[in-house]
Short mmCIF file of C-alpha atoms and ligand atoms in Angstrom, two decimals:
data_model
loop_
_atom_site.label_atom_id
_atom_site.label_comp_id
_atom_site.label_asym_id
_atom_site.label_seq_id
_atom_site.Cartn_x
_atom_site.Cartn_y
_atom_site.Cartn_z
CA UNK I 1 0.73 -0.70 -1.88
CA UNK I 2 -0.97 1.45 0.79
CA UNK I 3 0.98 4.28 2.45
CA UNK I 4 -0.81 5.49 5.76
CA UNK I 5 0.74 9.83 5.88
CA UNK I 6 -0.02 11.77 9.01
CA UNK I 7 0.59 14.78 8.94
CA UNK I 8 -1.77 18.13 10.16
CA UNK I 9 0.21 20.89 8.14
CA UNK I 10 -2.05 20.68 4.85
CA UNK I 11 -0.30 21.36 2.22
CA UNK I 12 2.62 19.32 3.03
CA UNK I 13 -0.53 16.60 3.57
CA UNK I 14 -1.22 17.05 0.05
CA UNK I 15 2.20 17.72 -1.91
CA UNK I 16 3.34 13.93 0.08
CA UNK I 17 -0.04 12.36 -1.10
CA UNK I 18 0.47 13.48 -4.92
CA UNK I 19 3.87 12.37 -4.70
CA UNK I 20 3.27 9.17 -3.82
CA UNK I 21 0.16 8.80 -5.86
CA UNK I 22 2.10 9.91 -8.70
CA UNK I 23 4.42 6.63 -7.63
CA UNK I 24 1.84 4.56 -7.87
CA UNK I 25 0.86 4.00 -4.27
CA UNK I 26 -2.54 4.47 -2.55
CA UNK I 27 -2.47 6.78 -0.18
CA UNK I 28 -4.48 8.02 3.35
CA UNK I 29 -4.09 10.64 5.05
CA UNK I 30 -4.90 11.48 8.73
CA UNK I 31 -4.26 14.92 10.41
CA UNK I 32 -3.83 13.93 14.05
CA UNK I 33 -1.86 11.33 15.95
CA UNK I 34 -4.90 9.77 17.23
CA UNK I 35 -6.37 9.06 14.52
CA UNK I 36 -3.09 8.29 13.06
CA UNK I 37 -2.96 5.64 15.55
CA UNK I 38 -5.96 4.15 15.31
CA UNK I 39 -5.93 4.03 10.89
CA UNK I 40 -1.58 2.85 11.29
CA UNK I 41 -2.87 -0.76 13.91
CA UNK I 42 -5.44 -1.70 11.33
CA UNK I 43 -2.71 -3.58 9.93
CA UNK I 44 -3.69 -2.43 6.49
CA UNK I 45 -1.16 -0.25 5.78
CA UNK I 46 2.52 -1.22 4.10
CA UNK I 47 4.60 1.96 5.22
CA UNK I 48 3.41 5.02 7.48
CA UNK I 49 4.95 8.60 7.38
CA UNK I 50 4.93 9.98 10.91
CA UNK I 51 4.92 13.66 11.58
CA UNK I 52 6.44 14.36 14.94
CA UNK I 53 4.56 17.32 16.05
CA UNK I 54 0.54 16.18 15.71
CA UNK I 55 -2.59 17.70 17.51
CA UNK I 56 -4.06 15.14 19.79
CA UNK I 57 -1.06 12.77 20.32
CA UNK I 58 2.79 13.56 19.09
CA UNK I 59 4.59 11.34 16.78
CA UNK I 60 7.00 9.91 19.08
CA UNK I 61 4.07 8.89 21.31
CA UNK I 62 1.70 6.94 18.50
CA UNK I 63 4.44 5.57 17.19
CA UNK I 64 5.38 4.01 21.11
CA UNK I 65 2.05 2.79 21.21
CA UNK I 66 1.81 1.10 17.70
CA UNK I 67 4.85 -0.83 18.57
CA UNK I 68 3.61 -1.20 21.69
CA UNK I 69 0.32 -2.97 20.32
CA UNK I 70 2.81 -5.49 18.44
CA UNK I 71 2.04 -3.59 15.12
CA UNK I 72 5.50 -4.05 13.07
CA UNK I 73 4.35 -1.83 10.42
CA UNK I 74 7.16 0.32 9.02
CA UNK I 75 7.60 3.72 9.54
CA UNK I 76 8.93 7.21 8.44
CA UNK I 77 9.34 10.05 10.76
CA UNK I 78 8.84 13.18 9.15
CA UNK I 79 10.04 16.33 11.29
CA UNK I 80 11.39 19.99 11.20
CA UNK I 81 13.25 19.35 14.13
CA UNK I 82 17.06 17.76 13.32
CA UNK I 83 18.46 17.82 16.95
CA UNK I 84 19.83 14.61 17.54
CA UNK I 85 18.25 13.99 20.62
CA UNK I 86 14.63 14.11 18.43
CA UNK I 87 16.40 11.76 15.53
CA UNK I 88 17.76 9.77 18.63
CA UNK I 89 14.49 9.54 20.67
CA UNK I 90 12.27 8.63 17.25
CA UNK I 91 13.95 5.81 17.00
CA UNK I 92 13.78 4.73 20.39
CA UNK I 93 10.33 4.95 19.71
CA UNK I 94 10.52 1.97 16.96
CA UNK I 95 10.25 4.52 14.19
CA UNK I 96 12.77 2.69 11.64
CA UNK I 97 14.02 6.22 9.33
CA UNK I 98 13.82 9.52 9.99
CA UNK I 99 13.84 12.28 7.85
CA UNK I 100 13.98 16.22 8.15
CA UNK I 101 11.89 18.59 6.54
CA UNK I 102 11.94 20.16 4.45
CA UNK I 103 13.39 17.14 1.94
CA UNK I 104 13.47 16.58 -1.76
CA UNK I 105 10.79 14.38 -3.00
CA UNK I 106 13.60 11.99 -4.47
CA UNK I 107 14.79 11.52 -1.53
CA UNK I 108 10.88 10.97 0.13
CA UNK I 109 10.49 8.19 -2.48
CA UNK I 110 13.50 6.42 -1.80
CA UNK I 111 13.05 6.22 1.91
CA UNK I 112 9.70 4.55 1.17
CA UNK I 113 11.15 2.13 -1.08
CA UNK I 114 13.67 1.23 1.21
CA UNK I 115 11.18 0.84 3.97
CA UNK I 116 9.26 -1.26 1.63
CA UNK I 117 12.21 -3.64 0.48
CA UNK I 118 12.48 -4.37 4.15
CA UNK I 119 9.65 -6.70 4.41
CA UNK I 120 10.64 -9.90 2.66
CA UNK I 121 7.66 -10.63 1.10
CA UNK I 122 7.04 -7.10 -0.79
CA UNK I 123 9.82 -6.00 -3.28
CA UNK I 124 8.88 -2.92 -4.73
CA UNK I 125 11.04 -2.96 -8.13
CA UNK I 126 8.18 -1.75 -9.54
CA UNK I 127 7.32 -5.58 -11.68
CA UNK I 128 5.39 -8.39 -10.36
CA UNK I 129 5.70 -11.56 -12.34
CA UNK I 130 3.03 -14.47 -11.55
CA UNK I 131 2.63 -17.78 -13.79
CA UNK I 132 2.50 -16.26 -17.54
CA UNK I 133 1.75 -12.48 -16.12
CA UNK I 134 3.61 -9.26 -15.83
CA UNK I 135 2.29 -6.52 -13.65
CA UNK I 136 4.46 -3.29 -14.40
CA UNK I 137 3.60 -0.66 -11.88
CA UNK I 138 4.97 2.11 -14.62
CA UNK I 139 1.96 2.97 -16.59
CA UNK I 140 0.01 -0.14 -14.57
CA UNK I 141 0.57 -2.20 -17.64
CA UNK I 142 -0.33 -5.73 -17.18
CA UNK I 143 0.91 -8.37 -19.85
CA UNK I 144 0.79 -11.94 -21.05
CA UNK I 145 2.97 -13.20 -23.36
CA UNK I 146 3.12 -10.42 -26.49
CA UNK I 147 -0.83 -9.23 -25.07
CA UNK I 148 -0.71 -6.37 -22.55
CA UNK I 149 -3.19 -4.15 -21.49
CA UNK I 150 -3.67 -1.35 -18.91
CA UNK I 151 -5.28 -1.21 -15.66
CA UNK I 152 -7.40 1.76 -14.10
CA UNK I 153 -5.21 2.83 -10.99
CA UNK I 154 -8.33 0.31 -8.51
CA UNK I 155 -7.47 -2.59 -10.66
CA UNK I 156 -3.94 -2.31 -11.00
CA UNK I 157 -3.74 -2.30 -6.90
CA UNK I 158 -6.48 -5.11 -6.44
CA UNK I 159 -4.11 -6.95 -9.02
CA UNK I 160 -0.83 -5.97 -7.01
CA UNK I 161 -2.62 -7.24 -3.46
CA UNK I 162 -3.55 -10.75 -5.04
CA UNK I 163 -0.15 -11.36 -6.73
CA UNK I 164 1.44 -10.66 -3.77
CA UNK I 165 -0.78 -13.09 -1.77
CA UNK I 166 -0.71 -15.57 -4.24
CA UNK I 167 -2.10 -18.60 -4.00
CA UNK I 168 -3.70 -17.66 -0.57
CA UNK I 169 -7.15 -17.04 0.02
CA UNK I 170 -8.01 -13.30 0.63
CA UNK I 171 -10.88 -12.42 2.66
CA UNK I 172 -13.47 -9.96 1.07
CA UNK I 173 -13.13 -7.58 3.88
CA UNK I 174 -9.56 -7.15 3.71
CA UNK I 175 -9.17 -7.14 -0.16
CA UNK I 176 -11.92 -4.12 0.65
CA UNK I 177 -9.87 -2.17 3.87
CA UNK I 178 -6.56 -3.05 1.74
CA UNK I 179 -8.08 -0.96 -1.37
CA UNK I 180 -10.45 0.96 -0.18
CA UNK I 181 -9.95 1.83 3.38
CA UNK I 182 -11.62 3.13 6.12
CA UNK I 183 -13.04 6.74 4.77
CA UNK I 184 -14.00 5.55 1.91
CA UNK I 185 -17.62 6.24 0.57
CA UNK I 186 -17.32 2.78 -1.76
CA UNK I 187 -19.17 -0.35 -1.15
CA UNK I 188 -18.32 -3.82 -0.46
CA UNK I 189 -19.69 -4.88 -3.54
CA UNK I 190 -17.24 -2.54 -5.29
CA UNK I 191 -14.57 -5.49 -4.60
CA UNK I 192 -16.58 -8.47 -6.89
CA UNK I 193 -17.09 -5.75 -9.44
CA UNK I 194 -13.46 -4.86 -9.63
CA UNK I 195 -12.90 -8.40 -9.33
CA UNK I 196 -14.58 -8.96 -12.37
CA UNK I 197 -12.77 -6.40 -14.41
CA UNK I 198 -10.04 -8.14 -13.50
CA UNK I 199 -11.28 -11.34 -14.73
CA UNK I 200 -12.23 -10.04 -18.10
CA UNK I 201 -8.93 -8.59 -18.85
CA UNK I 202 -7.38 -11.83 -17.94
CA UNK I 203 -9.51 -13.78 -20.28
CA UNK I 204 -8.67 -11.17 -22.92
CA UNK I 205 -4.96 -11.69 -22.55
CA UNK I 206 -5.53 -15.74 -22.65
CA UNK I 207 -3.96 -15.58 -19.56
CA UNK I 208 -3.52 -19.36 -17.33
CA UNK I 209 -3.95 -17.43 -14.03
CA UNK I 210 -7.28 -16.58 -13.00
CA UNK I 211 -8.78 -15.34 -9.50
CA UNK I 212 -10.80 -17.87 -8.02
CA UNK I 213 -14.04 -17.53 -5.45
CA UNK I 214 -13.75 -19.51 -2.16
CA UNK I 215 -16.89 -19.89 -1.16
CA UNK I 216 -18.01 -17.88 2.28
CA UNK I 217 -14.49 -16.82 2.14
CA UNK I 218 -13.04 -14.43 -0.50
CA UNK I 219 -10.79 -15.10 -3.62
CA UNK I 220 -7.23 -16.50 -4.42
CA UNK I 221 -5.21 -15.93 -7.28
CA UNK I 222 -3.92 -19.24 -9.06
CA UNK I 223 -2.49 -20.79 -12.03
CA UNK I 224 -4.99 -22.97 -14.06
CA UNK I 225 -3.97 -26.87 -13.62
CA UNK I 226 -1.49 -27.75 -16.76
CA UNK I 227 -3.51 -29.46 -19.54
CA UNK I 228 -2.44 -31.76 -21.89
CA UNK I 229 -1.28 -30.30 -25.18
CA1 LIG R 301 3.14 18.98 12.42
#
């Protein structure tokens, strides 16, 4: 999953990045609400943590506009300021949680998750199951049967994307913003290469999922037809 943090005080940038990275979750960071803004209505993003005071555009204001934009994306405001006019007026924004700094990284990583469990279709309990596959985010330990093996931290989120779009047809380009993102120095043939990583590992755990290539459109993740036998 894909956590968007702004936030221009550095090291706070930083210590919320490793936490969540440590969590499993792939993180950007920008340092102003503009470009806050611009990164949150890509629609790539799964939660975004929302400083209120940002150079360029404040918190309360980018998150006004996102919402205003249509962009339902869920998000965290993180502030020094506890009046409860500013807790008040951040969620009159259409920020959906607020939380003052400074605040205990359990209690960081269970606002996230809670943010997260909010959109149906994404349930972070930390295991995805598909067909004869088990994705377990602890250690990114993916296993078939009594087989298992372990992902590098790119496959086990281009994994976690296409189990949780199962059995729909990804495009490249968003399998590559999803993973990659904007900033990012990689290329887009860094997603059929990682694709095929993937592939290997489930042929190595005799696996009846595979990912399969649509043609002038991108890849799906399904289970193989039942054979006889
Ligand atoms: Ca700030």
């Amino acid at each position: 999953m894909r956590v968007l943090v702004v936030e221009d005080e550095a090291r706070l940038a930083a210590t919320v990045r490793d936490l969540l990275e440590l969590d499993g979750y792939t993180v950007d960071v920008c340092r102003d609400g503009e470009s806050g803004l611009d990164n949150a209505l890509s629609g790539i993003y799964d939660v975004c943590l929302m400083d209120v005071m940002l150079p360029k555009l404040d918190g309360f204001e980018a998150v006004r506009r996102l919402r205003n934009e249509g962009c339902g994306v869920p998000v965290l405001m993180l502030t020094a300021r506890s009046d409860l006019s500013d807790r008040v007026r951040g969620l009159d924004c259409g920020a959906d949680y607020y939380l003052t700094k400074p605040f205990e990284p359990k209690e960081l990583l269970a606002c996230v998750r809670a943010l997260v469990r909010r959109q149906p279709e994404l349930r972070d309990t930390g295991i995805l199951e598909y067909g004869d596959l088990r994705l377990d985010k602890n250690g990114f330990q993916l296993s078939c049967g009594e087989r298992s093996i372990h992902l590098s931290r790119k496959e086990y989120s281009l994994l976690e994307l296409l189990m949780l779009n199962r059995e729909r047809v990804l495009e490249k380009e968003t399998i590559f913003l999803k993973i990659w993102g904007y900033d990012s120095e990689a290329e887009g043939n860094n997603v059929e290469a990682y694709i095929s990583f993937l592939r290997r590992k489930l042929a190595h755990l005799h696996s009846h999922v595979h990912i399969r290539t649509v043609r002038m459109a991108g890849y799906c993740l399904e289970k193989a037809p039942e054979t006889a036998g």
